[in-house]
Coordinates of C-alpha atoms and ligand atoms in Angstrom, one line a residue:
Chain A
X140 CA 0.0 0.0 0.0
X141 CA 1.2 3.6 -0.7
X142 CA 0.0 4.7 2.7
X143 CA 2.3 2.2 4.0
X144 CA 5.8 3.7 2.2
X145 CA 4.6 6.8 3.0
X146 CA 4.4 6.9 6.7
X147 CA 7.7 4.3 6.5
X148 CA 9.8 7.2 5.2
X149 CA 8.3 9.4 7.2
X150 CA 9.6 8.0 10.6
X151 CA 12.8 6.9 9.8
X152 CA 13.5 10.8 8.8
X153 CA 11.3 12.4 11.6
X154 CA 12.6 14.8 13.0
X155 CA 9.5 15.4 15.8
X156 CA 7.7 11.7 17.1
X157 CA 4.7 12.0 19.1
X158 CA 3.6 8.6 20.0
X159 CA 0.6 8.0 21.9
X160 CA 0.2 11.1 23.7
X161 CA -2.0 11.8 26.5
X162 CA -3.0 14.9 28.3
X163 CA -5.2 16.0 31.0
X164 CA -6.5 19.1 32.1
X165 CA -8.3 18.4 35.3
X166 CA -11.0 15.0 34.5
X167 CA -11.0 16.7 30.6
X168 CA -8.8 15.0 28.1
X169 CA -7.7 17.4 25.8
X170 CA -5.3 15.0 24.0
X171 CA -6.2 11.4 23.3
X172 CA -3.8 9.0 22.5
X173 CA -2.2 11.0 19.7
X174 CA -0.1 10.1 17.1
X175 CA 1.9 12.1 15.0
X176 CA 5.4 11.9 12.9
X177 CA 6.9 14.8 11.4
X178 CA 9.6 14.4 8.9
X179 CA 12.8 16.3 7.9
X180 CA 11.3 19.7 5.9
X181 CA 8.1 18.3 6.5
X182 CA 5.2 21.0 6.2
X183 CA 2.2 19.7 8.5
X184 CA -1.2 21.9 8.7
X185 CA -3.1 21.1 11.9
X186 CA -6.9 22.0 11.6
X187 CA -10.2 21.1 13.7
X188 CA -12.4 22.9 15.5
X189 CA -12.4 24.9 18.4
X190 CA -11.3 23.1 21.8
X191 CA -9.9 20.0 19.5
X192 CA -6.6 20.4 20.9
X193 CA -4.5 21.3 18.5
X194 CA -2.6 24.1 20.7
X195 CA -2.2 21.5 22.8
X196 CA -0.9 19.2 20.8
X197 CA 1.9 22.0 19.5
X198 CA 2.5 23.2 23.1
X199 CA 3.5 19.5 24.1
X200 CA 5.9 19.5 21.3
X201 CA 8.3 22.5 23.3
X202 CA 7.0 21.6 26.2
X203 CA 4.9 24.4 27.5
X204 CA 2.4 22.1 28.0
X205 CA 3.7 19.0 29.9
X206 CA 2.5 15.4 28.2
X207 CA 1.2 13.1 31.0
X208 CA 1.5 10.1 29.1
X209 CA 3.3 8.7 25.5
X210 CA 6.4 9.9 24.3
X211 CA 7.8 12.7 22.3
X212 CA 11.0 13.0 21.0
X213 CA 12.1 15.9 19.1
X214 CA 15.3 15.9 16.8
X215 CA 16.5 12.6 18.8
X216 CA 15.8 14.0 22.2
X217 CA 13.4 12.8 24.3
X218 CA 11.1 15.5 26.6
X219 CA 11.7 14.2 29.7
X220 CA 11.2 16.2 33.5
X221 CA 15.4 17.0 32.5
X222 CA 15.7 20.8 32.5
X223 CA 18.4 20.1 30.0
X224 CA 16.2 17.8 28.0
X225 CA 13.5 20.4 27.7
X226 CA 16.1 23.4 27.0
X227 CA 17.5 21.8 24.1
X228 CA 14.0 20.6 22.7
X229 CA 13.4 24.4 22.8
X230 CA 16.5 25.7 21.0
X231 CA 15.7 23.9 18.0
X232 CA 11.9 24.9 17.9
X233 CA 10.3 28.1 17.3
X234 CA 7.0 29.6 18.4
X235 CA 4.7 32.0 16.9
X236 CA 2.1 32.4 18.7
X237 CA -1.6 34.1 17.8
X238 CA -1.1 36.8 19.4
X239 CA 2.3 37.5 19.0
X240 CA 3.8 38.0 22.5
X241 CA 6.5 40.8 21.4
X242 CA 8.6 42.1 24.4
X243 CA 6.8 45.1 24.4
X244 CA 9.8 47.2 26.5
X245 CA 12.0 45.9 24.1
X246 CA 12.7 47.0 20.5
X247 CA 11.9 45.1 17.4
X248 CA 16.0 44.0 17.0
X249 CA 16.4 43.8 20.9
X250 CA 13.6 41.6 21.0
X251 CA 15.2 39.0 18.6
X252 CA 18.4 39.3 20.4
X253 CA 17.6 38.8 23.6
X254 CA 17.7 34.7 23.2
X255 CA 20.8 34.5 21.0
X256 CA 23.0 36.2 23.2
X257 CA 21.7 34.5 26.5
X258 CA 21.0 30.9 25.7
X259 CA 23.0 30.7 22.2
X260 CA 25.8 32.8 23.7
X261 CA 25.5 35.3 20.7
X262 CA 27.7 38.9 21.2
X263 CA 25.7 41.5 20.5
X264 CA 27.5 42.1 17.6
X265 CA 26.7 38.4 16.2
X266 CA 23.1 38.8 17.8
X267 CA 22.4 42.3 15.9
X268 CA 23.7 41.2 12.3
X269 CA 21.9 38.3 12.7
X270 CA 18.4 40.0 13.6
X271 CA 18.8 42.8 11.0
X272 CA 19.8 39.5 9.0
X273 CA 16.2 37.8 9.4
X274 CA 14.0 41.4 10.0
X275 CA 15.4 41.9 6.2
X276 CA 14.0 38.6 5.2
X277 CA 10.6 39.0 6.8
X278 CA 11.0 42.8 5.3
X279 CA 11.1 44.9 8.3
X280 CA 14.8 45.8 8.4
X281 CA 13.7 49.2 8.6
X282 CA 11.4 49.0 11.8
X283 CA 14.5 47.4 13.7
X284 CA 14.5 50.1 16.1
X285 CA 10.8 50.6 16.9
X286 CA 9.3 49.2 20.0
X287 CA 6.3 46.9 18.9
X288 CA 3.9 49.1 19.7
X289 CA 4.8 51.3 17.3
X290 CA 4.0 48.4 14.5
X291 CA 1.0 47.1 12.6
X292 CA -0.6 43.6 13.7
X293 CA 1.0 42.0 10.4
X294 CA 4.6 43.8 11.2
X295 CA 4.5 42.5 14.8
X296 CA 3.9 38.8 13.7
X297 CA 6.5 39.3 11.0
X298 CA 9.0 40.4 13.8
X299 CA 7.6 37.4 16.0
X300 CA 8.7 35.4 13.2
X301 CA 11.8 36.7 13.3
X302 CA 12.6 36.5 16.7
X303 CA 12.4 32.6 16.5
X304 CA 14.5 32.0 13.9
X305 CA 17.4 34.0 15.1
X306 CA 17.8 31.0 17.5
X307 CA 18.3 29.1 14.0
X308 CA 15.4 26.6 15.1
X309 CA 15.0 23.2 12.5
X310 CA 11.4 23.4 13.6
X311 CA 8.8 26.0 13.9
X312 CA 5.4 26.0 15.6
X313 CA 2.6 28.3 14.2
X314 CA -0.3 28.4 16.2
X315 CA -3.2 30.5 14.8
X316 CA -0.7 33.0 13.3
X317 CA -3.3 35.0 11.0
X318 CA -6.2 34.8 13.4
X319 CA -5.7 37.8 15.3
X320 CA -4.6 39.9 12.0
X321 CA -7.1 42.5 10.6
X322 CA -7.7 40.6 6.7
X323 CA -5.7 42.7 5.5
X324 CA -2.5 42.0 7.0
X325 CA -3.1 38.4 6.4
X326 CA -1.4 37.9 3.6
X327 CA 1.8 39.5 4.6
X328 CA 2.6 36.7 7.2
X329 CA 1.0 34.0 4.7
X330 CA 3.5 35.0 2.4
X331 CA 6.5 35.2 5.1
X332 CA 5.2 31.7 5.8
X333 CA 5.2 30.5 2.2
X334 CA 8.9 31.8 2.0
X335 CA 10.0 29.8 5.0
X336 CA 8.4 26.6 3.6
X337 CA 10.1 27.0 0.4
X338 CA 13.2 27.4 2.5
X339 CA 12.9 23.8 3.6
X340 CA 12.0 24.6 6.9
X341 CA 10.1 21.9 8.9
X342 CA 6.8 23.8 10.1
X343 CA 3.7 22.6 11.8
X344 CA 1.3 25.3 11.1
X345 CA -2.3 25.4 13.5
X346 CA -4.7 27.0 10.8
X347 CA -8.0 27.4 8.9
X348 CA -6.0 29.6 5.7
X349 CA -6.7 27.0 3.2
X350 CA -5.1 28.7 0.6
X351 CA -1.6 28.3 2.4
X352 CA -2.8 24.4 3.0
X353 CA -3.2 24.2 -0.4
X354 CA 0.4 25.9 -1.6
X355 CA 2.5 24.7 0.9
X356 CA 1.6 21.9 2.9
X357 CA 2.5 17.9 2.6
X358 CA -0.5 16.6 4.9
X359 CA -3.3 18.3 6.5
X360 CA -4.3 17.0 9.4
X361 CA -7.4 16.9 11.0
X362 CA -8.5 16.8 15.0
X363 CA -11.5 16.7 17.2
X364 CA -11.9 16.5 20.1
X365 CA -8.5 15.5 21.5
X366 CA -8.2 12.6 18.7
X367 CA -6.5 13.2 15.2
X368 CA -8.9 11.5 13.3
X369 CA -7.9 12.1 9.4
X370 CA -4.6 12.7 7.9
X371 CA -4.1 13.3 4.1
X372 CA -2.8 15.7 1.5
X373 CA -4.5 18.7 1.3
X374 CA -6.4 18.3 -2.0
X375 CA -7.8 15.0 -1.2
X376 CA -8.1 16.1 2.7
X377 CA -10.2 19.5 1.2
X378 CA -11.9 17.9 -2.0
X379 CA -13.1 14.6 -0.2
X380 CA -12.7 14.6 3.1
X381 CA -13.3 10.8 4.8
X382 CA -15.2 11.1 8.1
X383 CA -18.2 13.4 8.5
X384 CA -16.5 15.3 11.2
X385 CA -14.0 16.9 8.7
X386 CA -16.8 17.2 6.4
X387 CA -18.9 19.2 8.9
X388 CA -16.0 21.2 9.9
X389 CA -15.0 22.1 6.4
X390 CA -18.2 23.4 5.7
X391 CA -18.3 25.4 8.7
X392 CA -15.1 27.1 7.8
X393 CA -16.0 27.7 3.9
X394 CA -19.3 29.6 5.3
Chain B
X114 CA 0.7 90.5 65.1
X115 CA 3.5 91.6 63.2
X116 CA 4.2 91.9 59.3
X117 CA 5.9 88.1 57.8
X118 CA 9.4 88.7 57.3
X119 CA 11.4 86.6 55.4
X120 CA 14.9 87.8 55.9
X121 CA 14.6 85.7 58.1
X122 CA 14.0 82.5 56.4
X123 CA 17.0 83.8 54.1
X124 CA 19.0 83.4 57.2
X125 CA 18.2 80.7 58.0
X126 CA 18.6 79.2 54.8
X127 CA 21.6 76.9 55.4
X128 CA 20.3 75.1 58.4
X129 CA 17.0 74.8 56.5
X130 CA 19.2 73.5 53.8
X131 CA 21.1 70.1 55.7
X132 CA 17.0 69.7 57.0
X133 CA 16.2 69.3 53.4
X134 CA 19.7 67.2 52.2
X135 CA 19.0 64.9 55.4
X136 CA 15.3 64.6 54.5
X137 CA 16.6 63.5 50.8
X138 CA 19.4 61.3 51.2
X139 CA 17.1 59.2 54.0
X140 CA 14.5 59.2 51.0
X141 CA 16.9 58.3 48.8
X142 CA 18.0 55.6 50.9
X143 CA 15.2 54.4 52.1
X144 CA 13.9 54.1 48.3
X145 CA 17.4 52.1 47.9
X146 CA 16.9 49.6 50.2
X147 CA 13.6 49.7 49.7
X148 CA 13.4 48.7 45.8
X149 CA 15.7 46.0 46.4
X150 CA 14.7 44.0 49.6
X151 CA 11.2 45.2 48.3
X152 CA 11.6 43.1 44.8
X153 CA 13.3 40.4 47.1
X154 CA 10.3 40.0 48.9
X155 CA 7.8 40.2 46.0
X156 CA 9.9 37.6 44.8
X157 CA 9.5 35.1 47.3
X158 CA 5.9 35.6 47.7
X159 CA 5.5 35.3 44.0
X160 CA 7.4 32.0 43.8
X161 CA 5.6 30.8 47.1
X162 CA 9.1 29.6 48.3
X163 CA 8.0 27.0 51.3
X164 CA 8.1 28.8 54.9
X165 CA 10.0 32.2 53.5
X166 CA 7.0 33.2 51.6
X167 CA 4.7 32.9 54.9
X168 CA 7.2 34.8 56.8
X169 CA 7.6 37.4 54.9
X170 CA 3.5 37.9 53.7
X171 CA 3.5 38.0 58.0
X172 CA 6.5 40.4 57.8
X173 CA 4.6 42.6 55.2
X174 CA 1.0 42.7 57.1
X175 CA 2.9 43.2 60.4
X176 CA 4.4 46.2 58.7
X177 CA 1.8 47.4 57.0
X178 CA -0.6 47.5 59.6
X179 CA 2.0 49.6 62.1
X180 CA 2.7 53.5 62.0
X181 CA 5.8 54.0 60.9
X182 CA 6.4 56.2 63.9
X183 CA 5.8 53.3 65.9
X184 CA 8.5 51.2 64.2
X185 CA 10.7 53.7 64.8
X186 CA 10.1 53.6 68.6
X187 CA 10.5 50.1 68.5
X188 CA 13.8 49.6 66.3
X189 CA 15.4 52.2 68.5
X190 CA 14.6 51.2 71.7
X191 CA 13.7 47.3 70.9
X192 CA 16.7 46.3 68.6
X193 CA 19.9 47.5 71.0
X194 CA 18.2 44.9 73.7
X195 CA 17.7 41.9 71.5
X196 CA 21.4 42.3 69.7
X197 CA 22.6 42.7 72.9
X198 CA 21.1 39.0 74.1
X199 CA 22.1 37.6 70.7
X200 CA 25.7 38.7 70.4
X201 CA 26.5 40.8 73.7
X202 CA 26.3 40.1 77.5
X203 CA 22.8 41.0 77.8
X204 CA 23.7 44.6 78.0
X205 CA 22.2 46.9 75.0
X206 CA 23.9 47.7 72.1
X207 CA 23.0 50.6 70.4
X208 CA 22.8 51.5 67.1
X209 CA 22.5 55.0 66.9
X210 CA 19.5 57.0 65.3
X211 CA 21.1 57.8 62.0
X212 CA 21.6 54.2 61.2
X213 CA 18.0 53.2 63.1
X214 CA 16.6 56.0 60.6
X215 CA 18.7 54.5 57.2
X216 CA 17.6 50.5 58.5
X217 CA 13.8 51.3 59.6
X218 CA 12.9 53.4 56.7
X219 CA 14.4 51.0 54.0
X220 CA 12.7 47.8 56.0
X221 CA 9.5 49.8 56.0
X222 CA 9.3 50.7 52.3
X223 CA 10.5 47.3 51.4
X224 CA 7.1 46.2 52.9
X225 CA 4.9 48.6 51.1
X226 CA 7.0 48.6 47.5
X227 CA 6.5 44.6 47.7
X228 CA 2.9 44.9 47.6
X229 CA 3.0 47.0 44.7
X230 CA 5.2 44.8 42.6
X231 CA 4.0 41.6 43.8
X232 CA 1.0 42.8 42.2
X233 CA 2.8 43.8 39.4
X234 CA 3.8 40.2 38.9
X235 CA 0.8 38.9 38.5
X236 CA 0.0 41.3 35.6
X237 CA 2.0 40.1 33.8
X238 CA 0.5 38.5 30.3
X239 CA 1.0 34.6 30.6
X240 CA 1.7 35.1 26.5
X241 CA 5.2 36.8 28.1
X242 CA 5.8 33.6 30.2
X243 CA 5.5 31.7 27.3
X244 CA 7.7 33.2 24.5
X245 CA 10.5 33.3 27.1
X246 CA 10.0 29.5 27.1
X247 CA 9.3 28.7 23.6
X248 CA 12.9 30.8 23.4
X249 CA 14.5 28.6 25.9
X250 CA 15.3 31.9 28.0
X251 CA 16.0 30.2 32.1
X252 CA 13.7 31.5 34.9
X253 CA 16.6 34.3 35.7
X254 CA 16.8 35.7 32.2
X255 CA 12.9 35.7 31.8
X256 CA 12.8 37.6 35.1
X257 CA 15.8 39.7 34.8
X258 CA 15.1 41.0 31.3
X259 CA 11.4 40.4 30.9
X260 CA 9.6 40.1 33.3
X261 CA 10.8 42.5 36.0
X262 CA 11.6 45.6 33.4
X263 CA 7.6 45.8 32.6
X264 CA 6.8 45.2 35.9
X265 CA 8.7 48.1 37.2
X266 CA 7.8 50.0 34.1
X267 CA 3.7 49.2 34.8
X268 CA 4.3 50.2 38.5
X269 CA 6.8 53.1 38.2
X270 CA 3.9 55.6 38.7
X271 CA 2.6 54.0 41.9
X272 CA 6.6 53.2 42.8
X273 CA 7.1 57.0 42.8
X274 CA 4.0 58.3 44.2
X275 CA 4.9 55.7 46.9
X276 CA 8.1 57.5 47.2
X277 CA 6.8 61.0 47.6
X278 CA 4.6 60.0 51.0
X279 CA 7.9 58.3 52.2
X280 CA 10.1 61.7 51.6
X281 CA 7.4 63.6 53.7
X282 CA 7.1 60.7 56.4
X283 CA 10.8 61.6 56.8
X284 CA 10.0 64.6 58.9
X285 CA 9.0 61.4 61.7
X286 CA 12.4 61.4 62.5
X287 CA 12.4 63.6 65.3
X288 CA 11.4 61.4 67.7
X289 CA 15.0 59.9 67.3
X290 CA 15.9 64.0 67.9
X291 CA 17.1 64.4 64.1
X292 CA 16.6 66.9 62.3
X293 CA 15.5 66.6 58.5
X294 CA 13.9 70.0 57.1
X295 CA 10.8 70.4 58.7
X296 CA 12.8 70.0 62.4
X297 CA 15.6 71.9 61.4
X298 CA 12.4 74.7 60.9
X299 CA 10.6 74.3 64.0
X300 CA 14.0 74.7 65.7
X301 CA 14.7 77.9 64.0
X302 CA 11.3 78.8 64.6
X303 CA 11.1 78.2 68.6
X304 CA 14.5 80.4 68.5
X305 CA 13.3 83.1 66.6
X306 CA 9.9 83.2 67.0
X307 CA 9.1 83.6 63.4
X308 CA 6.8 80.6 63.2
X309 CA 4.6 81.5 60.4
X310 CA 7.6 82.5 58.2
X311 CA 9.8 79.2 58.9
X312 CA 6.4 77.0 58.1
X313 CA 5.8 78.5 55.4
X314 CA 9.0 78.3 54.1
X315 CA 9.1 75.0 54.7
X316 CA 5.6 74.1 53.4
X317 CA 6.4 75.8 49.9
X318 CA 9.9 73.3 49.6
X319 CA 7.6 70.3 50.5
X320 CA 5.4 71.3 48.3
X321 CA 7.4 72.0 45.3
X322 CA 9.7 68.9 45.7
X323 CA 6.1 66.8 46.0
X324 CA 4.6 68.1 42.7
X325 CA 7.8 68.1 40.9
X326 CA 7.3 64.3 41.6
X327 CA 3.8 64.3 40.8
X328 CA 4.6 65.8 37.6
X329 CA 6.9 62.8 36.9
X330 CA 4.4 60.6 38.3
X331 CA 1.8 61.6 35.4
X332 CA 4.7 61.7 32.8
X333 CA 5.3 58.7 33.6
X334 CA 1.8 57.5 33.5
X335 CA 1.2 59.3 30.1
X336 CA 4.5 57.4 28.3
X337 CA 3.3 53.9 29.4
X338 CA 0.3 54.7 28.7
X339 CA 1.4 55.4 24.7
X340 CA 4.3 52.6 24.7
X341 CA 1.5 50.0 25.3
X342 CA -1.1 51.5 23.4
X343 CA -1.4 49.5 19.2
Ligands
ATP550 N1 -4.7 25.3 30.8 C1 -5.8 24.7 30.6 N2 -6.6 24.3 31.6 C2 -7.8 23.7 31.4 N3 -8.2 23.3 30.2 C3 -7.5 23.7 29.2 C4 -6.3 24.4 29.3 N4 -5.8 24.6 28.0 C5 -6.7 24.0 27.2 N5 -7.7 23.5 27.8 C6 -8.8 22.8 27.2 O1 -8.4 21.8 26.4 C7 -9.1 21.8 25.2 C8 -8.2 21.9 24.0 O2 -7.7 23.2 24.0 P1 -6.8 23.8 22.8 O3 -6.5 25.1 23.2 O4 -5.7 22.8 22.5 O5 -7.9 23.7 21.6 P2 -7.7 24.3 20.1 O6 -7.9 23.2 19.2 O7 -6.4 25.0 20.0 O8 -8.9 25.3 20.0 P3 -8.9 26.8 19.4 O9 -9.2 26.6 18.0 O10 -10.1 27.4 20.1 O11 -7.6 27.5 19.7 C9 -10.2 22.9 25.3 O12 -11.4 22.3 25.7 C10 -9.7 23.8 26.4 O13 -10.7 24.3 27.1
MG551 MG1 -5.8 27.0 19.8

């Protein structure tokens, strides 16, 4: 079966392995038994509805959120309780978060150099060519020295962008990047986004942007409540989606 | 009665004038002291390290519910016994109202400038908490660089208007017979009589030192107020 190759290359190139993870809030389970390879350059769109867990699920991966059962292993090293463990899980995976979390005392370059110089040992020399570096990329190299206050919603996730990949992550974690933007400033990150992927950059992207499914991604998959439940590429996941969940939910976000 | 004459206070200028440098160095001080056992204590609270953080939430309430003027009394009197007990023969040794002023102010304001930023802490947007981890910054750095710098920044205006009530508390230091400004003019006033020219004096400096602060206070206010603003 091609399914079978498929998955087969899959794990012996992951790069993240969540096997069988479990997590609790309380008596709720917000993730059930989940199970989830991610491959070298691999570019994974995590969809669902609300409350499905897919935050979770991406918080487990750097461990904000602690997994209390199953393993996950994350460019060879397992998350364990090690604070060593956990702070080299970290290094190699960025975060962008909805709603972007900027240092807001800081400025735009200061706030991409803050983790180089004091967890990858940067100087600030190294740590300021290197953030006026990336801020060119994401095309802000003129805002460097504004504080984020000072930016628009699509500027500020471009610098939050940024800021993670100045710690030269091989992974990076969107969740819900575009979902706080006005419309449009959407497209701005989208296209930051689309730039990164072409890059080769391994990227497990929480979002309903369809259109950046479409162009970028290798699988879409799809949760509900605290299960993933389909997996595929994202034409077959969006033209004929298997379970009536994902139908349901595909609807909902087309109207 | 007769007409005010403030040759007088011209005078008497110079002795006014060490009132007024004591008055400011013992706020200065006590702000000293107080910023930094303060965030020491707000710290401990905040991380609810076992048994410290209840002794020093009792610390703060004892504090906090005494007159300052009261503490004074107390360190003066109170603290030359006990060190005496601990370290002496039994007999009292004393520590001198200069340094009970310096120690008793700065303990006092560290009670009060904990509250404020151990509420400060808990302002602080969980999003924060969480970039410094996805970034693999270490408690120290996350607090150091992040965490504390907005929390100081959020509570600067409260910090200072704190600061002002402490400079004019100073003036309770004569019950250890010092003299900060406002003694130095009562002095000069029971000498020379001129009572309403030496308070006056006295209450213009107080008040033009106060809302020089308050005008930081709401500068202050106004800048954060625009640095947070989108
Ligand atoms: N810290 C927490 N404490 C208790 N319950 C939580 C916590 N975090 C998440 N949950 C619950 O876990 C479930 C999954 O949450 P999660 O944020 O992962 O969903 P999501 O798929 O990202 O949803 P959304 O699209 O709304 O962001 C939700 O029901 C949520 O209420
Ligand atoms: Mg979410």
């Amino acid at each position: 079966m091609p399914q079978e190759t498929v998955s087969n290359t899959a794990q012996t190139a992951a790069i993240v392995v969540v096997e069988n993870v479990m997590k609790r809030f309380g008596a709720f389970t917000a993730l059930n038994d989940v199970t989830l390879r991610v491959g070298k350059g691999e570019k994974i769109v995590l969809c669902g509805p609300s409350g499905s867990g897919k935050s979770t699920l991406i918080r487990c991966i750097n461990h904000i959120e602690k997994h209390d059962g199953g393993r996950i292993v994350v460019d060879g090293v397992e998350l364990s309780h090690r604070v060593a463990d956990i702070n080299s899980v970290r290094c190699e995976v960025g975060m962008v978060f909805q709603s972007f979390n900027l240092f807001p005392h800081l400025t735009v370059a200061e706030n991409c150099m803050l983790a180089p110089m004091k967890v990858r040992g940067l100087s600030q020399a190294e740590a300021r060519d290197r953030a006026l570096g990336l801020l060119q990329k994401v095309r802000i190299g003129d805002q460097a020295d504004k504080y984020p206050a000072q930016l628009s919603g699509g500027q500020q996730q471009r610098v939050a962008i940024a800021r993670a990949l100045c710690m030269q992550p091989k992974i990076m974690l969107f969740d819900e990047p575009t979902s706080a933007l006005d419309p449009e400033m959407v497209k701005e990150v989208l296209d930051t986004m689309i730039e990164l992927a072409r890059d080769g950059m391994t990227m497990v992207c929480v979002t309903h942007e369809m259109g950046f499914a479409r162009e970028v991604a290798d699988r879409v998959v799809f949760m509900d409540r605290g299960s993933i439940i389909e997996e595929a590429d994202p034409e077959t996941f969006f033209r004929a989606p298997r379970t009536e969940r994902a139908k349901g939910f595909l609807n909902q976000i087309i109207h | 009665m007769n007409a005010l004459d403030f040759s007088i206070a011209a005078q008497a200028w110079p002795y006014l004038w060490s009132g007024l440098i004591f008055s400011l160095s013992l706020t200065a001080a006590a702000f000293a002291i107080g910023m930094v056992l303060g965030t020491c204590l707000a710290l401990v609270q905040h991380f609810e390290i076992p048994v410290l953080a209840q002794l020093v939430r009792g610390y703060v309430a004892v504090i906090r519910s005494i007159p300052l003027i009261l503490v004074l009394f107390w360190f003066f009197f109170l603290v030359p016994i006990v060190l005496g007990h601990l370290i002496g023969n039994g007999r009292p040794i004393p520590i001198g109202a200069n340094a009970t002023a310096f120690i008793t102010f700065g303990l006092f304001e560290a009670a009060y400038y904990s509250e404020i930023i151990r509420v400060g802490l808990r302002a602080v947007n969980k999003g924060q908490f969480e970039a410094c981890q996805a970034l693999a910054l270490s408690t120290y750095d996350t607090y150091r660089h992040i965490v504390l710098p907005q929390v100081l920044r959020v509570a600067s205006p409260i910090i200072l208007s704190q600061t002002i009530i402490l400079f004019q508390d100073t003036s309770l230091v004569y019950v250890l017979s010092l003299t900060d400004l406002l003694g130095a003019a009562s002095k000069l006033a029971q000498l020379n009589g001129r009572l309403v020219e030496m308070y006056l004096v006295v209450a213009v400096t107080y008040l033009a030192i106060s809302s020089a602060a308050s005008q930081c206070v709401a500068a202050l206010r106004k800048r954060y107020a625009v640095a947070t603003s989108r």
